[in-house]
mmCIF file of C-alpha atoms and ligand atoms in Angstrom:
data_model
loop_
_atom_site.group_PDB
_atom_site.id
_atom_site.type_symbol
_atom_site.label_atom_id
_atom_site.label_comp_id
_atom_site.label_asym_id
_atom_site.label_seq_id
_atom_site.Cartn_x
_atom_site.Cartn_y
_atom_site.Cartn_z
ATOM 1 C CA MET A 157 -26.413 62.526 0.775
ATOM 2 C CA LYS A 158 -23.566 62.692 -0.230
ATOM 3 C CA ASP A 159 -21.847 64.273 2.886
ATOM 4 C CA ARG A 160 -23.924 62.200 4.903
ATOM 5 C CA LEU A 161 -22.193 59.167 2.998
ATOM 6 C CA GLU A 162 -19.255 60.390 3.560
ATOM 7 C CA GLU A 163 -19.827 61.199 7.093
ATOM 8 C CA LEU A 164 -20.964 57.518 7.965
ATOM 9 C CA ARG A 165 -17.793 56.075 5.787
ATOM 10 C CA THR A 166 -15.863 58.053 8.073
ATOM 11 C CA GLU A 167 -17.593 57.288 12.093
ATOM 12 C CA GLY A 168 -18.140 53.853 10.448
ATOM 13 C CA LEU A 169 -14.191 52.557 9.880
ATOM 14 C CA GLN A 170 -13.701 54.675 12.661
ATOM 15 C CA ALA A 171 -16.815 51.879 15.167
ATOM 16 C CA LEU A 172 -14.747 49.164 13.605
ATOM 17 C CA GLY A 173 -11.327 49.982 13.819
ATOM 18 C CA ALA A 174 -12.037 50.797 17.345
ATOM 19 C CA ALA A 175 -13.202 46.954 18.151
ATOM 20 C CA SER A 176 -11.670 45.470 20.615
ATOM 21 C CA SER A 177 -13.792 41.684 20.115
ATOM 22 C CA LEU A 178 -14.478 39.831 17.707
ATOM 23 C CA SER A 179 -18.070 40.277 19.156
ATOM 24 C CA SER A 180 -18.210 43.863 19.366
ATOM 25 C CA LEU A 181 -16.789 43.792 15.774
ATOM 26 C CA LYS A 182 -19.885 41.995 14.430
ATOM 27 C CA ALA A 183 -22.254 44.521 16.610
ATOM 28 C CA SER A 184 -20.333 47.629 14.252
ATOM 29 C CA GLU A 185 -21.404 45.522 11.669
ATOM 30 C CA VAL A 186 -24.187 44.846 11.940
ATOM 31 C CA GLN A 187 -25.104 47.714 12.345
ATOM 32 C CA LEU A 188 -23.648 49.484 9.837
ATOM 33 C CA LEU A 189 -24.208 46.692 7.338
ATOM 34 C CA GLY A 190 -26.673 45.269 8.260
ATOM 35 C CA LYS A 191 -30.785 45.100 7.343
ATOM 36 C CA LYS A 192 -31.960 47.753 10.075
ATOM 37 C CA GLY A 193 -28.361 49.208 9.248
ATOM 38 C CA ALA A 194 -27.409 52.583 9.153
ATOM 39 C CA LEU A 195 -25.859 51.967 5.502
ATOM 40 C CA THR A 196 -29.115 50.505 4.344
ATOM 41 C CA THR A 197 -31.847 52.907 6.103
ATOM 42 C CA LEU A 198 -29.400 55.996 4.461
ATOM 43 C CA LEU A 199 -29.551 54.957 1.020
ATOM 44 C CA LYS A 200 -34.048 54.398 1.390
ATOM 45 C CA GLY A 201 -33.766 58.453 1.043
ATOM 46 C CA VAL A 202 -32.459 57.428 -2.399
ATOM 47 C CA GLY A 203 -35.455 57.308 -4.457
ATOM 48 C CA ALA A 204 -36.773 60.933 -3.416
ATOM 49 C CA LEU A 205 -33.337 62.239 -5.796
ATOM 50 C CA PRO A 206 -33.770 64.151 -8.488
ATOM 51 C CA PRO A 207 -32.574 60.989 -11.262
ATOM 52 C CA GLU A 208 -29.775 62.046 -11.989
ATOM 53 C CA GLU A 209 -27.894 62.118 -8.521
ATOM 54 C CA ARG A 210 -28.743 58.812 -7.468
ATOM 55 C CA PRO A 211 -25.972 56.674 -10.024
ATOM 56 C CA LEU A 212 -23.864 58.788 -7.598
ATOM 57 C CA ILE A 213 -24.941 57.984 -4.522
ATOM 58 C CA GLY A 214 -25.388 54.451 -5.786
ATOM 59 C CA GLN A 215 -22.013 53.974 -6.788
ATOM 60 C CA LEU A 216 -20.358 55.717 -3.341
ATOM 61 C CA ALA A 217 -22.986 54.128 -1.689
ATOM 62 C CA ASN A 218 -20.670 50.979 -3.170
ATOM 63 C CA GLN A 219 -17.567 52.291 -2.204
ATOM 64 C CA VAL A 220 -18.434 53.030 1.107
ATOM 65 C CA LYS A 221 -19.641 49.455 1.395
ATOM 66 C CA LYS A 222 -16.931 48.151 0.060
ATOM 67 C CA ALA A 223 -14.654 50.009 2.573
ATOM 68 C CA PHE A 224 -16.679 48.551 5.675
ATOM 69 C CA ALA A 225 -16.710 44.876 4.466
ATOM 70 C CA GLU A 226 -12.382 45.582 3.928
ATOM 71 C CA LYS A 227 -12.151 47.064 7.352
ATOM 72 C CA VAL A 228 -14.593 44.489 8.913
ATOM 73 C CA ALA A 229 -12.431 41.414 7.355
ATOM 74 C CA SER A 230 -8.131 43.500 8.132
ATOM 75 C CA VAL A 231 -9.592 44.107 11.692
ATOM 76 C CA SER A 232 -10.822 40.781 12.660
ATOM 77 C CA THR A 233 -7.553 39.269 11.038
ATOM 78 C CA ALA A 234 -5.372 41.273 13.258
ATOM 79 C CA LEU A 235 -7.935 39.194 16.732
ATOM 80 C CA LYS A 236 -7.579 36.348 15.568
ATOM 81 C CA GLU A 237 -3.786 36.789 15.347
ATOM 82 C CA ALA A 238 -3.915 38.903 18.706
ATOM 83 C CA GLN A 239 -5.964 35.891 20.503
ATOM 84 C CA ILE A 240 -3.615 32.602 19.327
ATOM 85 C CA ALA A 241 -0.703 34.442 20.321
ATOM 86 C CA ALA A 242 -2.469 35.264 24.270
ATOM 87 C CA GLU A 243 -2.999 31.724 24.333
ATOM 88 C CA LEU A 244 -0.187 30.423 23.721
ATOM 89 C CA ASP A 245 1.802 32.793 25.281
ATOM 90 C CA SER A 246 -0.586 31.824 28.734
ATOM 91 C CA ALA A 247 0.040 27.989 28.103
ATOM 92 C CA GLY A 248 4.230 29.234 28.053
ATOM 93 C CA PHE A 249 4.580 28.174 24.678
ATOM 94 C CA ASP A 250 8.721 28.838 23.831
ATOM 95 C CA SER A 251 8.193 28.577 20.049
ATOM 96 C CA THR A 252 12.269 29.411 19.834
ATOM 97 C CA LEU A 253 12.806 25.883 21.389
ATOM 98 C CA PRO A 254 14.508 23.112 19.319
ATOM 99 C CA SER A 255 12.540 20.464 17.958
ATOM 100 C CA ALA A 256 11.751 16.998 18.485
ATOM 101 C CA PRO A 257 14.165 15.025 16.256
ATOM 102 C CA LEU A 258 13.021 14.010 12.955
ATOM 103 C CA THR A 259 12.846 10.480 12.199
ATOM 104 C CA LEU A 260 11.930 9.306 8.406
ATOM 105 C CA GLY A 261 10.538 6.170 8.232
ATOM 106 C CA GLY A 262 12.515 3.304 5.866
ATOM 107 C CA ALA A 263 10.905 0.560 3.853
ATOM 108 C CA HIS A 264 10.291 -3.029 5.951
ATOM 109 C CA PRO A 265 12.743 -5.434 4.585
ATOM 110 C CA VAL A 266 10.628 -7.561 2.555
ATOM 111 C CA GLN A 267 9.202 -4.494 0.617
ATOM 112 C CA VAL A 268 13.254 -3.636 -0.376
ATOM 113 C CA ILE A 269 13.265 -7.366 -1.836
ATOM 114 C CA THR A 270 9.693 -7.243 -3.171
ATOM 115 C CA ARG A 271 11.117 -4.439 -5.066
ATOM 116 C CA GLU A 272 14.449 -5.111 -5.858
ATOM 117 C CA LEU A 273 13.223 -8.365 -7.705
ATOM 118 C CA GLU A 274 10.288 -6.932 -9.524
ATOM 119 C CA ASP A 275 13.178 -4.171 -10.679
ATOM 120 C CA LEU A 276 15.163 -7.562 -11.567
ATOM 121 C CA PHE A 277 11.796 -9.768 -13.222
ATOM 122 C CA LEU A 278 11.100 -6.678 -15.085
ATOM 123 C CA SER A 279 14.845 -5.387 -16.645
ATOM 124 C CA MET A 280 13.708 -9.752 -17.869
ATOM 125 C CA GLY A 281 10.895 -8.863 -19.486
ATOM 126 C CA PHE A 282 8.792 -10.071 -16.273
ATOM 127 C CA ARG A 283 5.206 -8.132 -15.621
ATOM 128 C CA VAL A 284 3.696 -8.199 -12.483
ATOM 129 C CA ALA A 285 0.487 -9.287 -11.402
ATOM 130 C CA ASP A 286 -2.169 -9.008 -9.070
ATOM 131 C CA GLY A 287 -4.782 -11.032 -7.032
ATOM 132 C CA PRO A 288 -7.174 -10.375 -4.476
ATOM 133 C CA GLU A 289 -6.527 -12.545 -0.858
ATOM 134 C CA VAL A 290 -9.356 -13.555 -0.718
ATOM 135 C CA GLU A 291 -9.904 -16.393 -3.202
ATOM 136 C CA LEU A 292 -11.729 -18.961 -4.561
ATOM 137 C CA GLU A 293 -11.562 -22.415 -3.586
ATOM 138 C CA ALA A 294 -10.928 -23.529 -7.154
ATOM 139 C CA ASN A 295 -8.329 -20.957 -8.511
ATOM 140 C CA ASN A 296 -6.356 -21.746 -4.955
ATOM 141 C CA PHE A 297 -6.897 -25.370 -5.482
ATOM 142 C CA ASP A 298 -8.465 -27.103 -7.910
ATOM 143 C CA ALA A 299 -7.583 -25.338 -10.844
ATOM 144 C CA LEU A 300 -3.291 -25.618 -9.776
ATOM 145 C CA ASN A 301 -4.353 -29.544 -10.138
ATOM 146 C CA ILE A 302 -5.131 -29.981 -6.213
ATOM 147 C CA PRO A 303 -8.257 -31.922 -6.375
ATOM 148 C CA ALA A 304 -10.505 -31.667 -2.768
ATOM 149 C CA ASP A 305 -9.653 -34.597 -1.745
ATOM 150 C CA HIS A 306 -5.508 -34.536 -2.512
ATOM 151 C CA PRO A 307 -3.662 -35.005 0.402
ATOM 152 C CA ALA A 308 -2.020 -31.954 -0.640
ATOM 153 C CA ARG A 309 -4.478 -29.584 0.622
ATOM 154 C CA GLU A 310 -3.937 -30.597 3.771
ATOM 155 C CA SER A 311 -0.133 -29.285 4.067
ATOM 156 C CA HIS A 312 -1.996 -25.939 3.326
ATOM 157 C CA ASP A 313 -3.818 -24.988 6.342
ATOM 158 C CA THR A 314 -6.018 -23.577 4.995
ATOM 159 C CA ILE A 315 -8.287 -20.037 6.887
ATOM 160 C CA TRP A 316 -11.504 -20.519 4.893
ATOM 161 C CA VAL A 317 -13.548 -17.758 4.896
ATOM 162 C CA GLN A 318 -17.205 -18.160 6.038
ATOM 163 C CA GLU A 319 -20.114 -17.669 3.440
ATOM 164 C CA ALA A 320 -22.354 -15.368 3.918
ATOM 165 C CA ALA A 321 -25.634 -15.497 2.445
ATOM 166 C CA GLY A 322 -25.952 -15.335 -1.753
ATOM 167 C CA GLU A 323 -21.907 -14.756 -1.734
ATOM 168 C CA THR A 324 -20.020 -17.187 -3.893
ATOM 169 C CA PRO A 325 -18.739 -20.442 -2.060
ATOM 170 C CA GLY A 326 -15.497 -21.847 -2.021
ATOM 171 C CA LEU A 327 -13.467 -18.800 -0.775
ATOM 172 C CA CYS A 328 -10.497 -19.206 1.350
ATOM 173 C CA MET A 329 -7.271 -16.971 2.411
ATOM 174 C CA ARG A 330 -4.714 -17.783 -0.506
ATOM 175 C CA THR A 331 -2.804 -20.054 1.357
ATOM 176 C CA HIS A 332 -0.066 -19.491 -1.482
ATOM 177 C CA THR A 333 0.558 -16.344 -5.025
ATOM 178 C CA SER A 334 -0.001 -19.648 -7.004
ATOM 179 C CA PRO A 335 -3.566 -18.644 -8.588
ATOM 180 C CA VAL A 336 -1.992 -15.274 -9.679
ATOM 181 C CA GLN A 337 -0.728 -17.986 -12.411
ATOM 182 C CA ILE A 338 -4.609 -19.016 -12.717
ATOM 183 C CA ARG A 339 -5.699 -15.854 -13.047
ATOM 184 C CA THR A 340 -2.843 -14.260 -15.729
ATOM 185 C CA LEU A 341 -2.967 -17.651 -18.036
ATOM 186 C CA ARG A 342 -6.107 -17.131 -18.408
ATOM 187 C CA GLU A 343 -7.111 -13.265 -18.738
ATOM 188 C CA ALA A 344 -3.677 -13.325 -21.312
ATOM 189 C CA GLY A 345 -3.049 -16.915 -22.174
ATOM 190 C CA ALA A 346 0.412 -17.752 -23.600
ATOM 191 C CA PRO A 347 3.332 -16.457 -24.528
ATOM 192 C CA LEU A 348 3.611 -14.951 -20.176
ATOM 193 C CA ARG A 349 6.339 -14.086 -18.057
ATOM 194 C CA VAL A 350 4.526 -12.851 -14.739
ATOM 195 C CA ILE A 351 5.681 -12.654 -11.236
ATOM 196 C CA ALA A 352 2.993 -11.474 -8.224
ATOM 197 C CA PRO A 353 4.335 -10.995 -5.139
ATOM 198 C CA GLY A 354 1.879 -11.399 -2.019
ATOM 199 C CA ARG A 355 0.798 -12.075 0.818
ATOM 200 C CA VAL A 356 -0.549 -15.385 1.826
ATOM 201 C CA PHE A 357 -2.336 -17.063 5.189
ATOM 202 C CA ARG A 358 -2.331 -20.403 6.576
ATOM 203 C CA GLN A 359 -3.854 -21.329 9.142
ATOM 204 C CA GLU A 360 0.087 -22.325 10.953
ATOM 205 C CA THR A 361 1.213 -23.036 14.635
ATOM 206 C CA GLN A 362 3.719 -19.824 15.156
ATOM 207 C CA ASP A 363 6.903 -20.638 15.295
ATOM 208 C CA ALA A 364 10.069 -19.040 14.344
ATOM 209 C CA THR A 365 10.524 -20.236 10.607
ATOM 210 C CA HIS A 366 6.253 -20.381 10.298
ATOM 211 C CA ASP A 367 3.724 -17.503 10.196
ATOM 212 C CA HIS A 368 0.304 -17.345 9.801
ATOM 213 C CA THR A 369 0.865 -14.181 7.031
ATOM 214 C CA PHE A 370 3.980 -14.079 5.169
ATOM 215 C CA HIS A 371 5.311 -13.250 2.105
ATOM 216 C CA GLN A 372 5.207 -14.833 -1.392
ATOM 217 C CA MET A 373 6.407 -14.157 -4.750
ATOM 218 C CA GLU A 374 4.795 -16.171 -7.745
ATOM 219 C CA GLY A 375 6.641 -16.552 -11.225
ATOM 220 C CA LEU A 376 5.784 -17.737 -13.976
ATOM 221 C CA VAL A 377 7.033 -18.029 -17.651
ATOM 222 C CA VAL A 378 4.658 -20.060 -20.411
ATOM 223 C CA ASP A 379 6.682 -19.873 -24.171
ATOM 224 C CA ARG A 380 7.478 -22.612 -26.856
ATOM 225 C CA GLY A 381 9.943 -24.714 -25.695
ATOM 226 C CA VAL A 382 10.490 -23.899 -22.515
ATOM 227 C CA GLY A 383 12.136 -26.318 -19.860
ATOM 228 C CA VAL A 384 14.393 -26.481 -17.333
ATOM 229 C CA PRO A 385 16.968 -24.961 -18.234
ATOM 230 C CA GLN A 386 15.475 -21.398 -18.296
ATOM 231 C CA MET A 387 13.534 -22.290 -15.424
ATOM 232 C CA LEU A 388 17.465 -22.513 -13.364
ATOM 233 C CA HIS A 389 19.045 -19.681 -15.282
ATOM 234 C CA ALA A 390 15.791 -17.602 -13.646
ATOM 235 C CA MET A 391 16.548 -18.886 -10.239
ATOM 236 C CA ASN A 392 20.252 -18.813 -10.338
ATOM 237 C CA ALA A 393 19.612 -14.923 -11.234
ATOM 238 C CA MET A 394 17.288 -14.339 -8.748
ATOM 239 C CA ILE A 395 19.171 -15.549 -5.787
ATOM 240 C CA GLU A 396 22.169 -13.607 -7.394
ATOM 241 C CA GLY A 397 20.033 -10.713 -7.459
ATOM 242 C CA VAL A 398 19.489 -11.006 -3.272
ATOM 243 C CA PHE A 399 22.841 -12.421 -2.439
ATOM 244 C CA GLY A 400 24.887 -12.195 -5.111
ATOM 245 C CA LYS A 401 26.959 -14.943 -5.842
ATOM 246 C CA HIS A 402 28.120 -16.459 -2.015
ATOM 247 C CA LEU A 403 24.657 -18.138 -0.936
ATOM 248 C CA LYS A 404 25.260 -21.880 -1.280
ATOM 249 C CA THR A 405 22.395 -23.348 -2.054
ATOM 250 C CA ARG A 406 20.871 -27.441 -3.303
ATOM 251 C CA ILE A 407 18.526 -28.673 -5.835
ATOM 252 C CA ARG A 408 16.258 -31.655 -4.587
ATOM 253 C CA PRO A 409 13.355 -32.696 -6.634
ATOM 254 C CA GLY A 410 10.088 -31.641 -5.475
ATOM 255 C CA TYR A 411 6.235 -32.279 -5.461
ATOM 256 C CA PHE A 412 4.202 -30.600 -5.530
ATOM 257 C CA PRO A 413 0.414 -31.258 -7.349
ATOM 258 C CA PHE A 414 0.574 -27.802 -10.692
ATOM 259 C CA VAL A 415 4.440 -28.697 -11.631
ATOM 260 C CA GLU A 416 6.234 -31.589 -12.875
ATOM 261 C CA PRO A 417 8.654 -31.884 -12.684
ATOM 262 C CA GLY A 418 8.830 -30.336 -8.898
ATOM 263 C CA PHE A 419 12.050 -29.001 -7.485
ATOM 264 C CA GLU A 420 13.080 -27.074 -4.351
ATOM 265 C CA LEU A 421 15.995 -24.729 -3.551
ATOM 266 C CA ASP A 422 17.218 -24.941 -0.535
ATOM 267 C CA ALA A 423 19.926 -21.838 0.981
ATOM 268 C CA GLN A 424 22.753 -23.055 3.763
ATOM 269 C CA CYS A 425 21.072 -22.050 6.594
ATOM 270 C CA PRO A 426 23.625 -19.022 8.234
ATOM 271 C CA PHE A 427 22.614 -18.785 11.300
ATOM 272 C CA CYS A 428 24.802 -22.058 12.611
ATOM 273 C CA GLU A 429 27.241 -24.499 11.492
ATOM 274 C CA ALA A 430 26.417 -27.321 12.893
ATOM 275 C CA GLY A 431 22.685 -27.404 12.855
ATOM 276 C CA CYS A 432 20.161 -24.696 14.386
ATOM 277 C CA SER A 433 16.397 -24.049 15.383
ATOM 278 C CA VAL A 434 15.851 -22.037 12.101
ATOM 279 C CA CYS A 435 17.146 -24.747 10.162
ATOM 280 C CA LYS A 436 16.208 -27.329 12.581
ATOM 281 C CA GLY A 437 19.069 -28.922 12.896
ATOM 282 C CA SER A 438 19.770 -29.389 8.742
ATOM 283 C CA ARG A 439 22.175 -27.333 7.592
ATOM 284 C CA TRP A 440 19.344 -26.264 5.092
ATOM 285 C CA ILE A 441 16.618 -23.741 4.320
ATOM 286 C CA GLU A 442 13.817 -24.190 2.420
ATOM 287 C CA LEU A 443 13.149 -21.286 -0.060
ATOM 288 C CA ILE A 444 12.041 -21.965 -3.003
ATOM 289 C CA GLY A 445 9.539 -24.206 -4.769
ATOM 290 C CA CYS A 446 9.279 -24.810 -8.658
ATOM 291 C CA GLY A 447 8.856 -26.938 -11.478
ATOM 292 C CA LEU A 448 7.643 -27.153 -14.863
ATOM 293 C CA VAL A 449 3.674 -26.248 -15.722
ATOM 294 C CA HIS A 450 1.930 -29.151 -15.708
ATOM 295 C CA PRO A 451 0.055 -29.605 -18.915
ATOM 296 C CA LYS A 452 -3.317 -30.588 -16.007
ATOM 297 C CA VAL A 453 -2.793 -27.024 -14.927
ATOM 298 C CA LEU A 454 -2.278 -25.383 -18.934
ATOM 299 C CA LYS A 455 -4.758 -27.397 -20.207
ATOM 300 C CA LYS A 456 -7.559 -26.127 -17.102
ATOM 301 C CA SER A 457 -6.203 -22.401 -17.715
ATOM 302 C CA GLY A 458 -6.995 -22.793 -21.568
ATOM 303 C CA VAL A 459 -3.490 -23.305 -22.933
ATOM 304 C CA ASP A 460 -2.484 -26.491 -25.527
ATOM 305 C CA PRO A 461 0.148 -27.908 -23.816
ATOM 306 C CA ASP A 462 0.608 -28.951 -27.282
ATOM 307 C CA ILE A 463 2.161 -25.855 -28.553
ATOM 308 C CA TYR A 464 3.008 -24.237 -24.602
ATOM 309 C CA SER A 465 5.150 -25.820 -22.019
ATOM 310 C CA GLY A 466 6.456 -23.874 -19.035
ATOM 311 C CA PHE A 467 8.250 -23.354 -15.610
ATOM 312 C CA ALA A 468 6.491 -21.775 -11.989
ATOM 313 C CA PHE A 469 8.186 -20.474 -9.225
ATOM 314 C CA GLY A 470 7.151 -20.062 -5.656
ATOM 315 C CA VAL A 471 9.844 -17.810 -3.838
ATOM 316 C CA GLY A 472 8.914 -16.669 0.332
ATOM 317 C CA LEU A 473 10.451 -12.757 -0.066
ATOM 318 C CA SER A 474 10.097 -13.561 4.179
ATOM 319 C CA ARG A 475 12.397 -15.930 4.108
ATOM 320 C CA LEU A 476 14.759 -14.228 1.820
ATOM 321 C CA ALA A 477 14.272 -10.978 4.137
ATOM 322 C CA MET A 478 15.627 -13.808 7.319
ATOM 323 C CA LEU A 479 17.883 -15.425 5.267
ATOM 324 C CA ARG A 480 19.616 -11.316 3.335
ATOM 325 C CA TYR A 481 18.969 -10.190 7.096
ATOM 326 C CA GLY A 482 20.835 -12.210 8.808
ATOM 327 C CA ILE A 483 16.567 -11.868 11.013
ATOM 328 C CA ARG A 484 16.221 -15.226 13.040
ATOM 329 C CA ASP A 485 12.304 -15.285 13.936
ATOM 330 C CA VAL A 486 9.624 -14.950 11.254
ATOM 331 C CA ARG A 487 7.320 -13.227 13.491
ATOM 332 C CA TRP A 488 8.986 -10.884 14.112
ATOM 333 C CA MET A 489 8.700 -9.136 10.245
ATOM 334 C CA LEU A 490 4.433 -8.564 10.609
ATOM 335 C CA GLY A 491 5.927 -8.136 15.006
ATOM 336 C CA GLY A 492 5.432 -4.363 14.668
ATOM 337 C CA SER A 493 8.066 -3.268 17.129
ATOM 338 C CA ILE A 494 9.885 -0.405 16.169
ATOM 339 C CA SER A 495 12.674 -1.348 17.364
ATOM 340 C CA PHE A 496 12.625 -3.960 14.986
ATOM 341 C CA LEU A 497 12.152 -2.019 11.430
ATOM 342 C CA SER A 498 14.140 1.155 11.910
ATOM 343 C CA GLN A 499 17.450 -0.816 11.685
ATOM 344 C CA PHE A 500 16.210 -1.584 8.367
ATOM 345 C CA SER A 501 15.459 2.158 7.760
ATOM 346 C CA GLU A 502 18.202 4.012 5.392
HETATM 347 N N1 DAH B 831 2.455 -22.361 -4.061
HETATM 348 C C1 DAH B 831 3.865 -23.437 -3.600
HETATM 349 C C2 DAH B 831 3.835 -22.837 -1.974
HETATM 350 O O1 DAH B 831 3.403 -22.273 -1.330
HETATM 351 C C3 DAH B 831 5.069 -22.865 -3.803
HETATM 352 C C4 DAH B 831 5.485 -22.825 -5.160
HETATM 353 C C5 DAH B 831 6.214 -24.197 -5.655
HETATM 354 C C6 DAH B 831 5.419 -22.775 -6.315
HETATM 355 C C7 DAH B 831 6.049 -24.466 -6.820
HETATM 356 C C8 DAH B 831 5.475 -23.223 -7.881
HETATM 357 C C9 DAH B 831 5.676 -23.712 -7.978
HETATM 358 O O2 DAH B 831 4.790 -22.209 -8.518
HETATM 359 O O3 DAH B 831 6.608 -24.519 -9.628
HETATM 360 O O4 DAH B 831 4.437 -23.810 -1.548
#
């Protein structure tokens, strides 16, 4: 029995080594190791051996089995490699040719500015919050002191989300990042310092300065004794952070129902000397809306306006990017043109 096993090992390894294709390898494997294969058939005789010989034979049989399995694996790998090499060869593949140059992606201009502002505000003790792009009408408008009949709603051409049966009514694509004020105030209460960058959506007729989708960043500070000086300080820090000291700005009264008093901060148009299509001939471009949080908004979010006050701002990140990089048309921002975007990759 021992000699026959040794013999089978030699023959079997030879047969497996001689296989010229994966299918002939498989056939030899079955012939040797299959249910009706040579090894199995041989081992059926073990029962007839004297008991003291059985363990030795069993051990040897295992070694032979293992040797076969290893041979099958190594021959199979070699055959597969040879097959791939043959295919590449017949396809005319030349691995020595130089590859096409690698192009690295870069951050989008809005992303660059968002990251810079996040760093800046984090250094001033703010945290970064996020909110949903599909927002409750109640958060996007009502809680911000913009009830249904308020004319300010008309300036936000809202994209309404059709209600699916059984779903929460009154959903819209958020028209600004201000609802994140409401969410964070309700959740964390006062005192609070938070910024919330994100996408907003409006049913706009597109032109050089308007798109249906753009980026804003909301800021909110609520604490004891917060007033206009703190707000102006934060606005200046933001503008200097993005533009250095050179951008000319002006601040004027502005109306937003959720702040009182409210302001608008404009930057001087960098595209012209005497009025152009970007600034609509005015020489100024609106950049930031800001003001002191309306007591009604604080109250609606569970904060006592007799103890706390705050300032809020909403800045157009897309506008900041346009001004900083001299991009004349906001539609290029989300246009997906590689030749436009590649100008900003580092
Ligand atoms: N949410 C306003 C808009 O998109 C911008 C804004 C104005 C935000 C004044 C504010 C603010 O937080 O105080 O038109």
